[in-house]
Short mmCIF file of C-alpha atoms (C1' of nucleotides) in Angstrom, two decimals:
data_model
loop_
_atom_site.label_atom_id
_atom_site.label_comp_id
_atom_site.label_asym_id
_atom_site.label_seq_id
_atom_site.Cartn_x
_atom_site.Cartn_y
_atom_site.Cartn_z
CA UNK A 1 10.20 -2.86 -1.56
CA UNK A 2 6.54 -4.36 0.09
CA UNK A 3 6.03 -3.90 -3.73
CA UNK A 4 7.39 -7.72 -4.69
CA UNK A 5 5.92 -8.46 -1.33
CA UNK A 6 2.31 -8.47 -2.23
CA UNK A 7 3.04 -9.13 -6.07
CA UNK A 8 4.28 -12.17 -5.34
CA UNK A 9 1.28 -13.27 -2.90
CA UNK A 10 -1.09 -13.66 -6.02
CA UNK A 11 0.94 -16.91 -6.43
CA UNK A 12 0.76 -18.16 -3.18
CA UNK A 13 4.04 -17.00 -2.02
CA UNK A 14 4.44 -15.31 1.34
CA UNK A 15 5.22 -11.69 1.71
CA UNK A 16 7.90 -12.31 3.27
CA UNK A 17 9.54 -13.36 0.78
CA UNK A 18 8.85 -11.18 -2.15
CA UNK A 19 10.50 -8.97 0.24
CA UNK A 20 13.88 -10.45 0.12
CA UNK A 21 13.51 -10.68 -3.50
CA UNK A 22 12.30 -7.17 -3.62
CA UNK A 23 15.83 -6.32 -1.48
CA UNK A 24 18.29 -7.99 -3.67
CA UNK A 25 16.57 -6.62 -6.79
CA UNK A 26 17.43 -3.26 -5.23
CA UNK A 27 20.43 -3.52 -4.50
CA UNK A 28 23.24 -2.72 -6.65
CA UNK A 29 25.53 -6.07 -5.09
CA UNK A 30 24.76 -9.52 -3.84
CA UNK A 31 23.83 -9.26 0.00
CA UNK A 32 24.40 -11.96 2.03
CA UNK A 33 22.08 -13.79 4.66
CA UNK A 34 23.02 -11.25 7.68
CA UNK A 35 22.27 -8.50 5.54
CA UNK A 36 19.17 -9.54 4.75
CA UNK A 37 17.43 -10.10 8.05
CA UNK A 38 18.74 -7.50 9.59
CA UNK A 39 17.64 -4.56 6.44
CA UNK A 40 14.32 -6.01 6.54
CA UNK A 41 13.86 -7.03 10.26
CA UNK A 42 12.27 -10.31 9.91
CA UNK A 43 13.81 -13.27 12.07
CA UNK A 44 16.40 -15.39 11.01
CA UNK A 45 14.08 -18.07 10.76
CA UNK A 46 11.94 -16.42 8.09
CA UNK A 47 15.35 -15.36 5.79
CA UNK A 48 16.62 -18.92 5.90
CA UNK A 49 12.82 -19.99 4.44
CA UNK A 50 12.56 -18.09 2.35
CA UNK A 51 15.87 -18.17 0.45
CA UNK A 52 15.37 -21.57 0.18
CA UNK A 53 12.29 -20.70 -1.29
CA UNK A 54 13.88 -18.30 -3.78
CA UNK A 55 16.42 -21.31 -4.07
CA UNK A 56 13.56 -23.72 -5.27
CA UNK A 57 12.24 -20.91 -7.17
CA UNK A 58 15.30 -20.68 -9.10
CA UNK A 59 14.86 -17.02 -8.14
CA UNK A 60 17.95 -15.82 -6.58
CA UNK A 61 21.62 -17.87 -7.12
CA UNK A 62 24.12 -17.75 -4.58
CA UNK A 63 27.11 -15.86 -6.49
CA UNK A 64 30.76 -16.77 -5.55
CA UNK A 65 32.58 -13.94 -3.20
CA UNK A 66 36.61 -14.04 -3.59
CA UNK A 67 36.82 -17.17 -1.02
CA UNK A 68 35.89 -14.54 2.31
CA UNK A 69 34.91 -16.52 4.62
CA UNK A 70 32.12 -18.80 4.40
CA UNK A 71 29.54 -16.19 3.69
CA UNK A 72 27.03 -17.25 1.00
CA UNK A 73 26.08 -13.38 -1.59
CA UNK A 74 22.65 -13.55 -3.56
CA UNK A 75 21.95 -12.12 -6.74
CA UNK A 76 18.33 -12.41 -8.13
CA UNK A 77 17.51 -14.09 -11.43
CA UNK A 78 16.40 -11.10 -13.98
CA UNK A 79 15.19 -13.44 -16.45
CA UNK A 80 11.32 -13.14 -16.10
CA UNK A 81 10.98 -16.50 -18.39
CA UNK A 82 13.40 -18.07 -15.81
CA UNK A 83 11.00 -17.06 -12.91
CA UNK A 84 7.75 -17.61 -14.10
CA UNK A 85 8.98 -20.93 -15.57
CA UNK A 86 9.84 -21.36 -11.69
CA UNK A 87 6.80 -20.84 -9.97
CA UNK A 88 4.90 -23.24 -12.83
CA UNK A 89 7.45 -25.91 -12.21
CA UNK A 90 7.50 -25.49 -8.33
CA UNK A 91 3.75 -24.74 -7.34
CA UNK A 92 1.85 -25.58 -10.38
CA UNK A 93 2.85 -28.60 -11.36
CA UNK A 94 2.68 -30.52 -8.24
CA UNK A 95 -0.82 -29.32 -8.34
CA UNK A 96 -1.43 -30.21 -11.65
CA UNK A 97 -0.36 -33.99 -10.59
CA UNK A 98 -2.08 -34.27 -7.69
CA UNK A 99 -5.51 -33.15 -9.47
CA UNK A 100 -4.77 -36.03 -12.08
CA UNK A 101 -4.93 -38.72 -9.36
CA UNK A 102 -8.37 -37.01 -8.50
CA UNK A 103 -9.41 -36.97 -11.57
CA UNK A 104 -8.51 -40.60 -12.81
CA UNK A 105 -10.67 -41.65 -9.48
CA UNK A 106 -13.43 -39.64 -10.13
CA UNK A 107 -13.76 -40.85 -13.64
CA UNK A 108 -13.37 -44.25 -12.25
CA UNK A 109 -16.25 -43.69 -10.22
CA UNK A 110 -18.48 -42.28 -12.90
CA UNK A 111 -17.65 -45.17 -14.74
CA UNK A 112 -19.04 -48.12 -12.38
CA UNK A 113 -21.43 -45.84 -11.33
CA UNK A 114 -23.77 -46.96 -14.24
CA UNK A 115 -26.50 -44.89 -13.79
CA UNK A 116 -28.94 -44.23 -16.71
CA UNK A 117 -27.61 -41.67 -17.99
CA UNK A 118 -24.31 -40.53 -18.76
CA UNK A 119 -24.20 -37.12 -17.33
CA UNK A 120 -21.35 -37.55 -15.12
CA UNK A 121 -18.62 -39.27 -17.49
CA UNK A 122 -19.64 -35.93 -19.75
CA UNK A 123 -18.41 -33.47 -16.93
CA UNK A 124 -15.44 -35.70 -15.71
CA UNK A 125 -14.66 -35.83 -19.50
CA UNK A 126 -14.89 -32.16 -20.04
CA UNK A 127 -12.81 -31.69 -16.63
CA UNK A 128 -10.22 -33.83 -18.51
CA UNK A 129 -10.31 -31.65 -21.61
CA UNK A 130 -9.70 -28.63 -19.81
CA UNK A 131 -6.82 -30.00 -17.85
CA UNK A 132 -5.07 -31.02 -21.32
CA UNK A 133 -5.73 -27.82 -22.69
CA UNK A 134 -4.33 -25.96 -19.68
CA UNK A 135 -0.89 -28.30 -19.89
CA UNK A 136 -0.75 -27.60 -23.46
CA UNK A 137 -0.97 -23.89 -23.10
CA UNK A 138 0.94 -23.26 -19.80
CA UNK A 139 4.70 -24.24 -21.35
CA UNK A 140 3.62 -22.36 -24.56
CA UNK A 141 3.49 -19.09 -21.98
CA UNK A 142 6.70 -19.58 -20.64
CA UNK A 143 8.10 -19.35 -24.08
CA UNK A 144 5.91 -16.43 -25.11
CA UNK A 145 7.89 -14.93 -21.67
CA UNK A 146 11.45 -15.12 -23.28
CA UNK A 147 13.71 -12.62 -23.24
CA UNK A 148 14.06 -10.13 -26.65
CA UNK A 149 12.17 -12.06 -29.02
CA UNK A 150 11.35 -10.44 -32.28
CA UNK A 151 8.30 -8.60 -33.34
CA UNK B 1 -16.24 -32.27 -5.17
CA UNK B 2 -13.41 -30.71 -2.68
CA UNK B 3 -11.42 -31.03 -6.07
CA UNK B 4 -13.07 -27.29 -7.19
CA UNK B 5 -12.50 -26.58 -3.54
CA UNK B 6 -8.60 -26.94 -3.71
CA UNK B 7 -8.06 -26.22 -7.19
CA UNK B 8 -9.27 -22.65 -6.98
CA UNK B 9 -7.12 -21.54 -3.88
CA UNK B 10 -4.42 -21.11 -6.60
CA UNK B 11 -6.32 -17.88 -7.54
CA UNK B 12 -7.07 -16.63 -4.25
CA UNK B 13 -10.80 -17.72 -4.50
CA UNK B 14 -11.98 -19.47 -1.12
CA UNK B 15 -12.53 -23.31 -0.96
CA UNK B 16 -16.12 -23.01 0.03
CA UNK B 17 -16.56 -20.77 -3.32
CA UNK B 18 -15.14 -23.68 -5.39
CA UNK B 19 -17.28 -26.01 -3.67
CA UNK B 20 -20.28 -24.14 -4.74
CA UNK B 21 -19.36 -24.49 -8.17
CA UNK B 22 -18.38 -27.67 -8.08
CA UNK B 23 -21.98 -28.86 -6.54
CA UNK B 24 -23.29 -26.76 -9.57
CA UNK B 25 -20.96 -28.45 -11.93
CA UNK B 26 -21.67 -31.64 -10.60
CA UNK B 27 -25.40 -31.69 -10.36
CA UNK B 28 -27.60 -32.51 -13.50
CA UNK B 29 -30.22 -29.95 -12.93
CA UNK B 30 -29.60 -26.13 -11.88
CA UNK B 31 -29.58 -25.46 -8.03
CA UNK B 32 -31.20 -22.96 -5.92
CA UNK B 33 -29.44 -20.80 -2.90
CA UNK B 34 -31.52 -23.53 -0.48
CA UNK B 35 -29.55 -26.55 -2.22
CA UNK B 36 -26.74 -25.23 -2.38
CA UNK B 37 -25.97 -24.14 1.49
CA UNK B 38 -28.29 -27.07 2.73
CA UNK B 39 -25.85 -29.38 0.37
CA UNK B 40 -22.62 -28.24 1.33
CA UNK B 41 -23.62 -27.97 4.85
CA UNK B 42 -21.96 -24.14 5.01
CA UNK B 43 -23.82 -21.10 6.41
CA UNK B 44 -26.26 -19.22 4.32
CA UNK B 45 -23.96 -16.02 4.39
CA UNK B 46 -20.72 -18.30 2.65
CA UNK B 47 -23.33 -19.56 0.07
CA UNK B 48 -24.24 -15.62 -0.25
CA UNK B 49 -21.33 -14.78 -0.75
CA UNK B 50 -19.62 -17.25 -2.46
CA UNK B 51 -22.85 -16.87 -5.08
CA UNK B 52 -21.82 -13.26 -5.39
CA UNK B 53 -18.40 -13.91 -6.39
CA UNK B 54 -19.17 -16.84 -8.49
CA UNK B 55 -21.29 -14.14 -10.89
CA UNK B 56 -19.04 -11.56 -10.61
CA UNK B 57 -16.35 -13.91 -11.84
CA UNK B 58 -19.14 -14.96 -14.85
CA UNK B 59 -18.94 -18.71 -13.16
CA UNK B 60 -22.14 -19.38 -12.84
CA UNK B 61 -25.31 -17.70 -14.37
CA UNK B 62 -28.85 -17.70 -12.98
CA UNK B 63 -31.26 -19.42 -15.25
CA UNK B 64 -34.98 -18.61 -15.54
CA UNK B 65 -37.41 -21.12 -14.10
CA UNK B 66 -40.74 -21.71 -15.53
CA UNK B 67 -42.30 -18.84 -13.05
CA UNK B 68 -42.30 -20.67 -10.01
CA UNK B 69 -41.73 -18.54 -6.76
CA UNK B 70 -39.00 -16.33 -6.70
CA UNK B 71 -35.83 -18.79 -6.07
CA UNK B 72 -33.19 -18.18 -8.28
CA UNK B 73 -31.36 -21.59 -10.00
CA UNK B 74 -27.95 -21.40 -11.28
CA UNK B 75 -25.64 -23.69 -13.36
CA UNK B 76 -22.33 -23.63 -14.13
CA UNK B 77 -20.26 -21.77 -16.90
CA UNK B 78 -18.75 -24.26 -18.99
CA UNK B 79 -16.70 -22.29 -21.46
CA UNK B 80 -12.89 -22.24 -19.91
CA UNK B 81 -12.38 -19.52 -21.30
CA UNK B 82 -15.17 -17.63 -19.49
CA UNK B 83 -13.76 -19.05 -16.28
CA UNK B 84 -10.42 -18.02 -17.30
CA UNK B 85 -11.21 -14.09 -18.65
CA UNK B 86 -13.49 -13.85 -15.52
CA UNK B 87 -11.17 -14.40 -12.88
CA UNK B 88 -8.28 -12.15 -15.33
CA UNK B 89 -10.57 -9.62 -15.52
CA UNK B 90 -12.08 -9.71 -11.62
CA UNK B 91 -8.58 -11.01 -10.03
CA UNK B 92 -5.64 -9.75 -11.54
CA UNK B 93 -6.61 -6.83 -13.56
CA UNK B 94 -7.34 -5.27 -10.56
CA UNK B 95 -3.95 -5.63 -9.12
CA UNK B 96 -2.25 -4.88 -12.15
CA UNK B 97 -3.99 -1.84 -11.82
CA UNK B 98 -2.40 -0.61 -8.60
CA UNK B 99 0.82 -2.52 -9.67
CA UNK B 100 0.92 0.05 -12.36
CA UNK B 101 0.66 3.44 -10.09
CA UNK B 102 2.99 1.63 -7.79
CA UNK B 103 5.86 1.36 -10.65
CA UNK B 104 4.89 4.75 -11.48
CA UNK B 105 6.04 6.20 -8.07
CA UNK B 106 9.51 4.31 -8.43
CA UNK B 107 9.83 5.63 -11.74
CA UNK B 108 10.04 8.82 -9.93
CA UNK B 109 11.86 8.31 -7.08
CA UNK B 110 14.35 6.82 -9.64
CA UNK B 111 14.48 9.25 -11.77
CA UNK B 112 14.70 11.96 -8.95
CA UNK B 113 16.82 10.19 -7.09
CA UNK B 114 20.03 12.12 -8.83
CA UNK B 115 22.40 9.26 -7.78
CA UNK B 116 25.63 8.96 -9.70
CA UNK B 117 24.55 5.31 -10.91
CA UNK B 118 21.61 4.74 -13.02
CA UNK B 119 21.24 0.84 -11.20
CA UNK B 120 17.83 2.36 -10.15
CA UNK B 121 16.29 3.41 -13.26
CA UNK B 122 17.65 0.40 -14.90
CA UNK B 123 15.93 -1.89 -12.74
CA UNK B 124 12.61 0.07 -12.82
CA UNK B 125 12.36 0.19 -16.58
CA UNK B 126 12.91 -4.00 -16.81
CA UNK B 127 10.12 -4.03 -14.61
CA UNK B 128 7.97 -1.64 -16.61
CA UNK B 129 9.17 -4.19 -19.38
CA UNK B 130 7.97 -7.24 -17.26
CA UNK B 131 4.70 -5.48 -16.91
CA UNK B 132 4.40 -4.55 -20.63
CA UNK B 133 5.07 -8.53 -21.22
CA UNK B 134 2.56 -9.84 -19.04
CA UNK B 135 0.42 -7.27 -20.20
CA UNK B 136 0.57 -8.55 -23.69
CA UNK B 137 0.79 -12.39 -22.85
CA UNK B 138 -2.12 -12.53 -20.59
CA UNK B 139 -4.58 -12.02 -23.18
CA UNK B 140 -3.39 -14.35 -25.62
CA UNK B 141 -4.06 -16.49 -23.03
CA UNK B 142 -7.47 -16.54 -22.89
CA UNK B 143 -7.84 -16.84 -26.98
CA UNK B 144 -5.90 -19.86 -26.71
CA UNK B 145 -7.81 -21.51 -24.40
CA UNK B 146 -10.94 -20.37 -26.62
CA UNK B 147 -13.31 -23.88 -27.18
CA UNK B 148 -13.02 -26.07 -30.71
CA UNK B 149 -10.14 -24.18 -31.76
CA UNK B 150 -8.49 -25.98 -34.94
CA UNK B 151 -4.73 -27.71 -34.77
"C1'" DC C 1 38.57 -29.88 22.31
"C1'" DC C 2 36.06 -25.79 22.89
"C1'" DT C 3 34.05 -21.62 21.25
"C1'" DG C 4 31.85 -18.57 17.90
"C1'" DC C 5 29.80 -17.95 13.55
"C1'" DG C 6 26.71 -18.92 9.42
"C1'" DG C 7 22.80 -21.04 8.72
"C1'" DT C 8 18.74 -24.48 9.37
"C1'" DT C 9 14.73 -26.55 11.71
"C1'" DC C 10 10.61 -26.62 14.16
"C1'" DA C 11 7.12 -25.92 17.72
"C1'" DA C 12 4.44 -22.08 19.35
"C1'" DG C 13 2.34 -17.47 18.66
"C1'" DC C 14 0.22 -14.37 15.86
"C1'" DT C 15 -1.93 -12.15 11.89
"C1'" DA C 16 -4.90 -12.19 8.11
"C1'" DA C 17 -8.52 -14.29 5.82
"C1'" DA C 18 -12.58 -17.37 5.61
"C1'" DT C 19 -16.69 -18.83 7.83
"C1'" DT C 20 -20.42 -18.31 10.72
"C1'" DG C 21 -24.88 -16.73 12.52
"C1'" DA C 22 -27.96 -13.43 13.55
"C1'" DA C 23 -30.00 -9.20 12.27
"C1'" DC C 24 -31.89 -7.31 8.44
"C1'" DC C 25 -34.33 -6.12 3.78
"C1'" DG C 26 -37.64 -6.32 0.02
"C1'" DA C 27 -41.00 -9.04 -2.38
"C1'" DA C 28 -44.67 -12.09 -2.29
"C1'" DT C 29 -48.32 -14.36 0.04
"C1'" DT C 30 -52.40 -14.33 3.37
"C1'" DA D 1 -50.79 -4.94 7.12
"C1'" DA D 2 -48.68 -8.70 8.90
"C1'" DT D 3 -46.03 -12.73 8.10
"C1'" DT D 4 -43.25 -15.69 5.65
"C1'" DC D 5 -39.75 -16.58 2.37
"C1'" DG D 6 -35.53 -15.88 -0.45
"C1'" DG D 7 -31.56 -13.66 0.00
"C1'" DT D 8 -27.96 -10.11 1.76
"C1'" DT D 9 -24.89 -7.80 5.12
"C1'" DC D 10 -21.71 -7.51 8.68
"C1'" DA D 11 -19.53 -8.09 13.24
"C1'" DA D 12 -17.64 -11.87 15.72
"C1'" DT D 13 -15.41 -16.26 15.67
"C1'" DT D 14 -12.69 -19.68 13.77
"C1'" DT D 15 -9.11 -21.43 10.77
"C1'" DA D 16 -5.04 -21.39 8.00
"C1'" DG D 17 -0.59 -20.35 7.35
"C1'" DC D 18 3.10 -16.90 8.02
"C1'" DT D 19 6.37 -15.35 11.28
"C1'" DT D 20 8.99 -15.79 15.19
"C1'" DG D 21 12.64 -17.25 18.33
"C1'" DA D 22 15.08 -20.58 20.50
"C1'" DA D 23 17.37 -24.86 20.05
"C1'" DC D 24 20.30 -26.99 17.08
"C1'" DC D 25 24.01 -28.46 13.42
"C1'" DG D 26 28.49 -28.25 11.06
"C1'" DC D 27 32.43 -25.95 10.31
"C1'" DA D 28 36.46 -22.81 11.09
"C1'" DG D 29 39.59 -20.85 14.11
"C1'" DG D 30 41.91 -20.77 18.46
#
DNA sequence: CCTGCGGTTCAAGCTAAATTGAACCGAATT
DNA sequence: AATTCGGTTCAATTTAGCTTGAACCGCAGG
């Protein structure tokens, strides 16, 4: 169970909730919020994160119960393309944007900054290099990730 | 310069750590320990440490100066895919690692378990496959991101 | 309309990790 | 041999961010 729970940390997700992934991985049906909380004794507070989390994630889907009350029953996603593809598009990405901003101002500053030599457009180049190369290779992983492909 | 500092927290490495190599990678010439924590204006143990990591990772690598005293200069590795196999190789192999005994255990308590379902060792053996994926996937990685590759 | 239930939100507390700073070590210098 | 210098180690402090718990919202049933 903890198992998901510090997997999931490399990526900057909290224990917490790898752990309610971990539980609905384990169990044989779709658990509902109540359940959850209250098999892994966190607060409600923490559940309700991090299922939206999940949610976000596109890690667990809320399944459809035969119209009992208002209940909402999670199942996790078992496609590992589906979750990695998740955690690129939810925490990497952003990242990945926010560093191009950076980037486009420092190259704008090693631009004007005319100095003799050009050492600094070199790295701020390179720096720009590396970033294409990384968004080339990233979706190319995801794929790699798919379920049953041949040989 | 807080760019490195942000952009490694993705791999668990700790902002002053980037912001040593991003001094390095900034700065024309090769730094010694006294730049470097005089620079950044952090404590002499973060630039210790942070040094220490930086080489375990293969980030940065001491080079020789022409005799003079004993200070040690360092630059910064260039090659992404250095940076990338060092922190696969000093980051998540590791975990991987104790991932693996982990699975191991459930394995056992699945297979020991004697229920009348097999749900459990189902779920354990797609996550010895998820491993086994990774596994593969991660290294190809690395040879992608190798330098001057052709189209 | 009022109450109870499923669930969300958010400030405040707490835990885990990063940073500090001082004690320390070996090598070089005097 | 004593002192300084470059660097390391580690306990204590600080910081970041996860967790909590109470207040809150909308809806369903009475």
């Amino acid at each position: 169970m903890d198992f998901f729970g510090e997997i999931v940390q490399i990526f900057g997700v909290p224990p917490s909730v790898g752990q309610i992934f971990g539980l609905l991985y384990a169990s044989p049906v779709p658990l509902c919020f109540s359940d959850i909380f209250e098999q892994l004794d966190i607060s409600k507070g923490s559940a309700s994160q991090g299922l939206q989390l999940l949610r976000d994630l596109g890690a667990v889907h809320s399944v459809e119960n035969g119209g009992e009350g208002r209940r909402e029953y999670f199942e996790p996603e078992l496609s590992l393309r589906q979750l990695v593809s998740g955690v690129l598009r939810e925490r990497i990405a952003p990242m990945a944007a926010a560093g191009d901003e950076r980037l486009a101002r420092l190259r704008k500053l090693a631009e004007q900054d005319g100095s003799a030599d050009e050492f600094y457009l070199d790295r701020v180049e390179q720096l720009e290099t590396w970033r294409r190369r990384l968004k080339t290779v990233l979706p190319v992983l995801t794929t790699l990730l798919g379920p049953k492909r041949r040989k």
